[in-house]
Short mmCIF file of C-alpha atoms and ligand atoms in Angstrom, two decimals:
data_model
loop_
_atom_site.label_atom_id
_atom_site.label_comp_id
_atom_site.label_asym_id
_atom_site.label_seq_id
_atom_site.Cartn_x
_atom_site.Cartn_y
_atom_site.Cartn_z
CA ALA A 1 18.88 46.27 10.98
CA GLU A 2 15.13 46.07 10.33
CA ARG A 3 15.82 46.39 6.61
CA GLN A 4 18.35 43.56 6.70
CA ARG A 5 16.19 41.26 8.84
CA ASP A 6 13.34 41.73 6.42
CA ARG A 7 15.34 40.28 3.58
CA VAL A 8 17.30 37.37 5.04
CA ASP A 9 14.42 34.99 4.67
CA LEU A 10 13.54 35.71 1.04
CA PRO A 11 12.44 32.55 -0.79
CA PRO A 12 15.52 30.44 -1.60
CA PRO A 13 16.45 30.05 -5.29
CA GLY A 14 16.55 26.25 -4.94
CA VAL A 15 14.57 23.62 -2.99
CA ASP A 16 15.82 23.38 0.61
CA ASN A 17 16.97 19.84 1.35
CA ARG A 18 15.27 19.82 4.77
CA ILE A 19 11.88 19.64 3.04
CA THR A 20 12.66 16.60 0.87
CA ALA A 21 13.03 14.43 4.00
CA HIS A 22 9.54 15.35 5.28
CA ARG A 23 6.63 12.85 5.20
CA LEU A 24 4.61 15.31 3.09
CA TRP A 25 7.34 15.95 0.50
CA PRO A 26 6.04 13.66 -2.30
CA GLU A 27 2.61 15.32 -2.09
CA ILE A 28 4.03 18.84 -1.74
CA ASP A 29 6.27 18.33 -4.76
CA ARG A 30 3.55 16.80 -6.96
CA ILE A 31 0.82 19.32 -6.19
CA SER A 32 3.16 22.33 -6.41
CA THR A 33 4.45 21.20 -9.82
CA GLU A 34 0.89 20.65 -11.12
CA GLN A 35 -0.38 23.96 -9.78
CA ILE A 36 2.51 26.01 -11.15
CA SER A 37 2.23 24.58 -14.65
CA ALA A 38 -1.57 25.06 -14.68
CA ALA A 39 -1.33 28.62 -13.33
CA PHE A 40 -0.01 30.20 -16.52
CA GLU A 41 -2.29 28.24 -18.87
CA GLY A 42 -4.75 30.54 -20.61
CA VAL A 43 -8.39 30.99 -19.73
CA GLY A 44 -9.49 30.61 -23.36
CA GLY A 45 -10.32 27.25 -24.90
CA GLU A 46 -13.17 24.88 -24.20
CA ILE A 47 -13.37 24.84 -20.41
CA GLY A 48 -15.60 27.89 -19.98
CA TRP A 49 -13.92 30.39 -17.70
CA GLN A 50 -16.31 33.24 -16.98
CA LEU A 51 -14.97 36.76 -16.35
CA PHE A 52 -16.51 38.17 -13.16
CA ALA A 53 -14.26 41.05 -12.15
CA GLU A 54 -12.03 43.41 -14.07
CA GLU A 55 -10.10 46.43 -12.84
CA GLY A 56 -7.02 47.91 -14.51
CA ASP A 57 -4.71 45.00 -15.35
CA MET A 58 -6.56 42.60 -13.02
CA ARG A 59 -8.97 40.02 -14.43
CA MET A 60 -10.81 37.36 -12.44
CA TYR A 61 -12.49 34.29 -13.88
CA ARG A 62 -14.51 31.50 -12.31
CA ARG A 63 -16.11 28.24 -13.35
CA GLU A 64 -19.42 27.49 -11.72
CA MET A 65 -19.22 24.08 -10.12
CA GLU A 66 -21.45 22.42 -7.56
CA VAL A 67 -20.87 19.04 -5.91
CA ASP A 68 -23.84 17.71 -3.88
CA GLY A 69 -25.29 21.23 -3.80
CA MET A 70 -22.06 22.78 -2.46
CA VAL A 71 -20.41 25.57 -4.40
CA MET A 72 -16.78 24.79 -5.33
CA ASP A 73 -16.23 27.29 -8.14
CA PRO A 74 -12.57 27.28 -9.20
CA LEU A 75 -11.14 30.78 -9.49
CA LYS A 76 -8.36 32.07 -11.68
CA ALA A 77 -7.04 35.61 -11.53
CA MET A 78 -4.48 37.33 -13.75
CA HIS A 79 -2.75 40.55 -12.82
CA ARG A 80 0.35 42.58 -13.71
CA VAL A 81 2.36 44.82 -11.42
CA LYS A 82 5.35 47.03 -12.04
CA GLY A 83 8.37 47.58 -9.80
CA VAL A 84 8.21 44.45 -7.64
CA SER A 85 9.63 41.00 -8.42
CA ALA A 86 8.11 37.53 -8.36
CA ARG A 87 10.42 36.65 -5.50
CA GLU A 88 9.30 39.65 -3.44
CA LEU A 89 5.59 38.98 -4.04
CA CYS A 90 6.01 35.36 -2.98
CA HIS A 91 8.02 36.37 0.09
CA TYR A 92 5.18 38.52 1.42
CA PHE A 93 2.53 35.93 0.54
CA PHE A 94 4.39 33.01 2.13
CA ASN A 95 5.90 34.56 5.26
CA PRO A 96 3.44 34.53 8.21
CA ARG A 97 5.05 37.66 9.67
CA TYR A 98 3.10 39.80 7.19
CA ARG A 99 -0.15 37.84 6.92
CA TYR A 100 -2.33 39.93 9.24
CA ASP A 101 -1.23 43.06 7.35
CA TRP A 102 -2.92 42.07 4.09
CA GLU A 103 -5.27 39.12 4.82
CA THR A 104 -8.62 40.61 5.89
CA THR A 105 -10.63 37.36 6.10
CA LEU A 106 -8.44 35.98 8.91
CA GLU A 107 -9.47 35.64 12.50
CA THR A 108 -6.50 33.59 13.79
CA MET A 109 -3.35 32.05 12.35
CA THR A 110 -1.20 29.43 14.08
CA ILE A 111 2.06 27.97 12.83
CA VAL A 112 1.61 24.21 13.29
CA GLU A 113 4.98 23.16 11.92
CA GLU A 114 8.01 24.88 10.43
CA VAL A 115 9.09 22.22 7.97
CA SER A 116 11.96 24.16 6.37
CA PRO A 117 12.66 27.74 5.27
CA ASP A 118 10.44 27.10 2.24
CA ALA A 119 7.61 25.06 3.78
CA MET A 120 5.24 25.44 6.72
CA ILE A 121 1.98 24.05 8.04
CA PHE A 122 -0.68 26.51 9.20
CA HIS A 123 -3.98 26.41 11.02
CA GLN A 124 -6.24 29.39 10.28
CA THR A 125 -9.72 30.42 11.34
CA PHE A 126 -11.71 32.83 9.21
CA LYS A 127 -14.27 35.50 9.94
CA ARG A 128 -17.75 34.05 10.09
CA VAL A 129 -20.02 34.54 7.08
CA TRP A 130 -23.64 34.88 8.17
CA PRO A 131 -25.72 32.66 8.24
CA ALA A 132 -23.15 29.85 7.80
CA SER A 133 -20.95 28.38 10.57
CA GLN A 134 -17.45 29.69 11.03
CA ARG A 135 -14.72 27.93 9.00
CA ASP A 136 -11.16 26.87 9.71
CA ALA A 137 -8.43 25.36 7.52
CA LEU A 138 -5.23 23.39 8.02
CA PHE A 139 -2.82 23.49 5.11
CA TRP A 140 0.80 23.18 4.07
CA SER A 141 2.39 26.10 2.27
CA HIS A 142 5.44 25.84 0.03
CA VAL A 143 7.38 28.52 -1.83
CA ARG A 144 9.72 27.67 -4.70
CA ALA A 145 11.57 29.05 -7.67
CA ALA A 146 10.70 27.75 -11.14
CA PRO A 147 12.18 28.34 -14.62
CA HIS A 148 11.67 31.67 -16.48
CA HIS A 149 12.16 33.99 -13.46
CA THR A 150 9.16 32.45 -11.74
CA TYR A 151 8.44 32.05 -8.05
CA ALA A 152 5.28 30.45 -6.69
CA VAL A 153 3.56 29.67 -3.41
CA THR A 154 1.24 26.66 -3.23
CA ASN A 155 -1.12 26.06 -0.31
CA HIS A 156 -3.00 22.78 0.06
CA SER A 157 -5.13 21.28 2.81
CA THR A 158 -3.73 18.51 4.95
CA THR A 159 -4.44 16.87 8.33
CA HIS A 160 -2.69 16.93 11.70
CA VAL A 161 -3.39 14.91 14.85
CA ASP A 162 -3.25 18.00 17.05
CA TYR A 163 -5.83 19.82 14.91
CA PRO A 164 -8.75 17.45 14.27
CA ALA A 165 -11.53 18.72 11.97
CA ASN A 166 -15.09 19.62 13.04
CA THR A 167 -14.62 19.19 16.79
CA GLY A 168 -15.29 22.77 17.92
CA ALA A 169 -17.32 25.66 16.57
CA CYS A 170 -15.66 25.58 13.15
CA ILE A 171 -16.37 23.53 10.04
CA ARG A 172 -13.13 22.54 8.28
CA LEU A 173 -12.87 23.83 4.71
CA PHE A 174 -10.46 22.53 2.07
CA VAL A 175 -8.33 24.73 -0.06
CA THR A 176 -5.90 24.54 -2.95
CA VAL A 177 -4.30 27.88 -3.78
CA CYS A 178 -1.40 28.83 -6.02
CA LEU A 179 0.13 32.27 -6.42
CA ALA A 180 2.53 32.07 -9.36
CA CYS A 181 4.55 35.12 -10.40
CA ARG A 182 6.89 35.73 -13.36
CA THR A 183 9.14 38.76 -13.78
CA THR A 184 10.30 40.25 -17.05
CA ALA A 185 12.61 43.15 -17.93
CA PRO A 186 13.03 44.68 -21.42
CA PRO A 187 15.37 42.56 -23.61
CA GLY A 188 19.03 43.35 -23.03
CA GLU A 189 18.39 45.46 -19.92
CA ALA A 190 19.37 44.55 -16.37
CA PRO A 191 16.30 44.35 -14.08
CA THR A 192 15.62 47.40 -11.87
CA ARG A 193 12.56 48.66 -9.97
CA ASP A 194 11.91 51.04 -12.86
CA ASN A 195 11.84 48.52 -15.70
CA ILE A 196 10.43 45.24 -14.38
CA THR A 197 6.89 43.90 -14.77
CA THR A 198 5.61 40.86 -12.89
CA SER A 199 2.71 38.78 -14.19
CA ILE A 200 0.64 37.15 -11.48
CA ALA A 201 -1.59 34.11 -11.80
CA TYR A 202 -3.62 33.30 -8.69
CA CYS A 203 -5.67 30.10 -8.69
CA SER A 204 -7.94 29.02 -5.87
CA THR A 205 -10.41 26.23 -5.22
CA VAL A 206 -12.24 26.26 -1.90
CA ASN A 207 -14.45 23.40 -0.80
CA PRO A 208 -16.62 24.88 1.98
CA GLY A 209 -16.63 21.51 3.76
CA GLY A 210 -20.28 21.66 4.73
CA TRP A 211 -23.49 23.48 4.01
CA ALA A 212 -23.31 27.15 3.09
CA PRO A 213 -25.93 28.97 1.01
CA ALA A 214 -24.76 29.19 -2.63
CA GLY A 215 -25.93 32.77 -3.17
CA VAL A 216 -24.17 34.09 -0.08
CA LEU A 217 -20.99 32.19 -0.86
CA ARG A 218 -20.78 33.52 -4.44
CA ALA A 219 -21.53 37.05 -3.27
CA VAL A 220 -18.76 36.79 -0.65
CA TYR A 221 -16.06 35.56 -3.01
CA LYS A 222 -17.02 38.07 -5.75
CA ARG A 223 -16.29 40.79 -3.22
CA GLU A 224 -13.39 39.21 -1.33
CA TYR A 225 -11.10 37.88 -4.11
CA PRO A 226 -10.71 41.25 -5.91
CA LYS A 227 -10.29 42.97 -2.55
CA PHE A 228 -7.56 40.50 -1.58
CA LEU A 229 -5.54 40.75 -4.80
CA LYS A 230 -5.65 44.56 -4.95
CA ARG A 231 -4.78 44.94 -1.29
CA PHE A 232 -2.03 42.33 -1.35
CA THR A 233 -0.26 43.72 -4.45
CA GLN A 234 -0.47 47.31 -3.14
CA TYR A 235 0.93 46.10 0.19
CA VAL A 236 3.96 44.55 -1.51
CA ILE A 237 4.54 47.67 -3.63
CA ASP A 238 4.48 49.81 -0.46
CA GLN A 239 6.78 47.44 1.45
CA CYS A 240 9.36 47.29 -1.34
CA GLN A 241 9.47 50.98 -2.21
CA ASP A 242 12.65 51.86 -0.32
CA LYS A 243 14.29 48.45 -0.40
CA PRO A 244 16.83 47.10 -2.88
CA LEU A 245 15.26 44.93 -5.59
CA ALA A 246 15.47 41.18 -4.84
CA ILE A 247 15.35 39.13 -8.03
O1 LIG B 1 -4.94 32.87 -0.64
C1 LIG B 1 -5.22 33.64 0.25
N1 LIG B 1 -4.74 33.51 1.49
C2 LIG B 1 -3.81 32.51 1.92
C3 LIG B 1 -3.23 32.86 3.25
O2 LIG B 1 -4.21 33.01 4.23
C4 LIG B 1 -4.40 31.11 1.95
C5 LIG B 1 -5.80 31.08 2.41
C6 LIG B 1 -6.75 30.36 1.91
C7 LIG B 1 -8.09 30.30 2.49
C8 LIG B 1 -9.13 30.72 1.55
C9 LIG B 1 -10.48 30.48 2.12
C10 LIG B 1 -11.01 31.67 2.80
C11 LIG B 1 -12.34 31.41 3.34
C12 LIG B 1 -12.79 32.62 3.99
C13 LIG B 1 -14.11 32.48 4.64
C14 LIG B 1 -14.89 33.67 4.41
C15 LIG B 1 -14.32 34.93 4.96
C16 LIG B 1 -15.10 36.11 4.49
C17 LIG B 1 -14.94 37.26 5.39
C18 LIG B 1 -15.89 38.32 5.06
C19 LIG B 1 -16.01 39.31 6.15
O3 LIG B 1 -4.24 30.55 0.69
C20 LIG B 1 -6.17 34.81 -0.01
C21 LIG B 1 -7.56 34.35 0.20
C22 LIG B 1 -8.61 35.31 -0.24
C23 LIG B 1 -9.94 34.77 0.22
C24 LIG B 1 -11.10 35.30 -0.53
C25 LIG B 1 -12.40 34.78 0.00
C26 LIG B 1 -12.82 33.48 -0.61
C27 LIG B 1 -14.16 33.05 -0.13
C28 LIG B 1 -14.44 31.66 -0.62
C29 LIG B 1 -15.69 31.09 -0.05
C30 LIG B 1 -15.46 30.50 1.30
C31 LIG B 1 -16.59 29.68 1.82
C32 LIG B 1 -16.96 30.05 3.19
C33 LIG B 1 -18.10 29.28 3.67
C34 LIG B 1 -19.01 30.09 4.56
#
């Protein structure tokens, strides 16, 4: 029963029509489309992506960017994993049931609104980074299928009357994140756990929302992004091990 329950809410192969009626739909659709097409663009070319972490098949790049003295370095990570599908990776990233298992920067997570099976609004607070104030975030999250055996989750900051910013101990940060995954099997072969490879592109831009020392912030993300991607992918591999492949 547990095994069945775990799978019923896998990301749907098409957009759920409950989401298209929501007030946020035009924004969700536009930003998700932009993020997914940018995710698989290379890191070569003129806009100088700088490699800052490399381990096995994982590579992480950043662009140093400061606006009014605040660090907003965009991050782009590329990774490859074997034996799990794009749909499975996105399922575990999107579904709040698993979030505390792999997300180590979290203090609290609240579901603000369940828009549809493929879209939700979350409020999260994060562990405090000394000497800065604690941060929180309010964002929509949307999972969708895309062409070429791709699934992607896009998270983007929004507002909500019940969760006003900067009223308590936390400073509100702003985030745009996209986890885009594409699965391939050898030509002519049916996909199985033993022959599939999934390419992952993870893009993130965090605006800290208020003062935080640049040196501390860069040191924190240099440590936390690789830790997140390694831990998350290993978590999905472990979870999927004895389950039928979901493509
Ligand atoms: O994408 C990730 N997680 C998703 C589900 O939770 C979602 C979350 C996005 C929020 C990303 C911002 C995280 C800020 C964390 C604040 C610092 C915590 C450090 C704890 C150290 C003990 O899309 C995976 C997210 C992986 C996060 C890596 C950390 C990035 C740090 C960026 C700098 C934040 C500025 C903080 C200002 C003090």
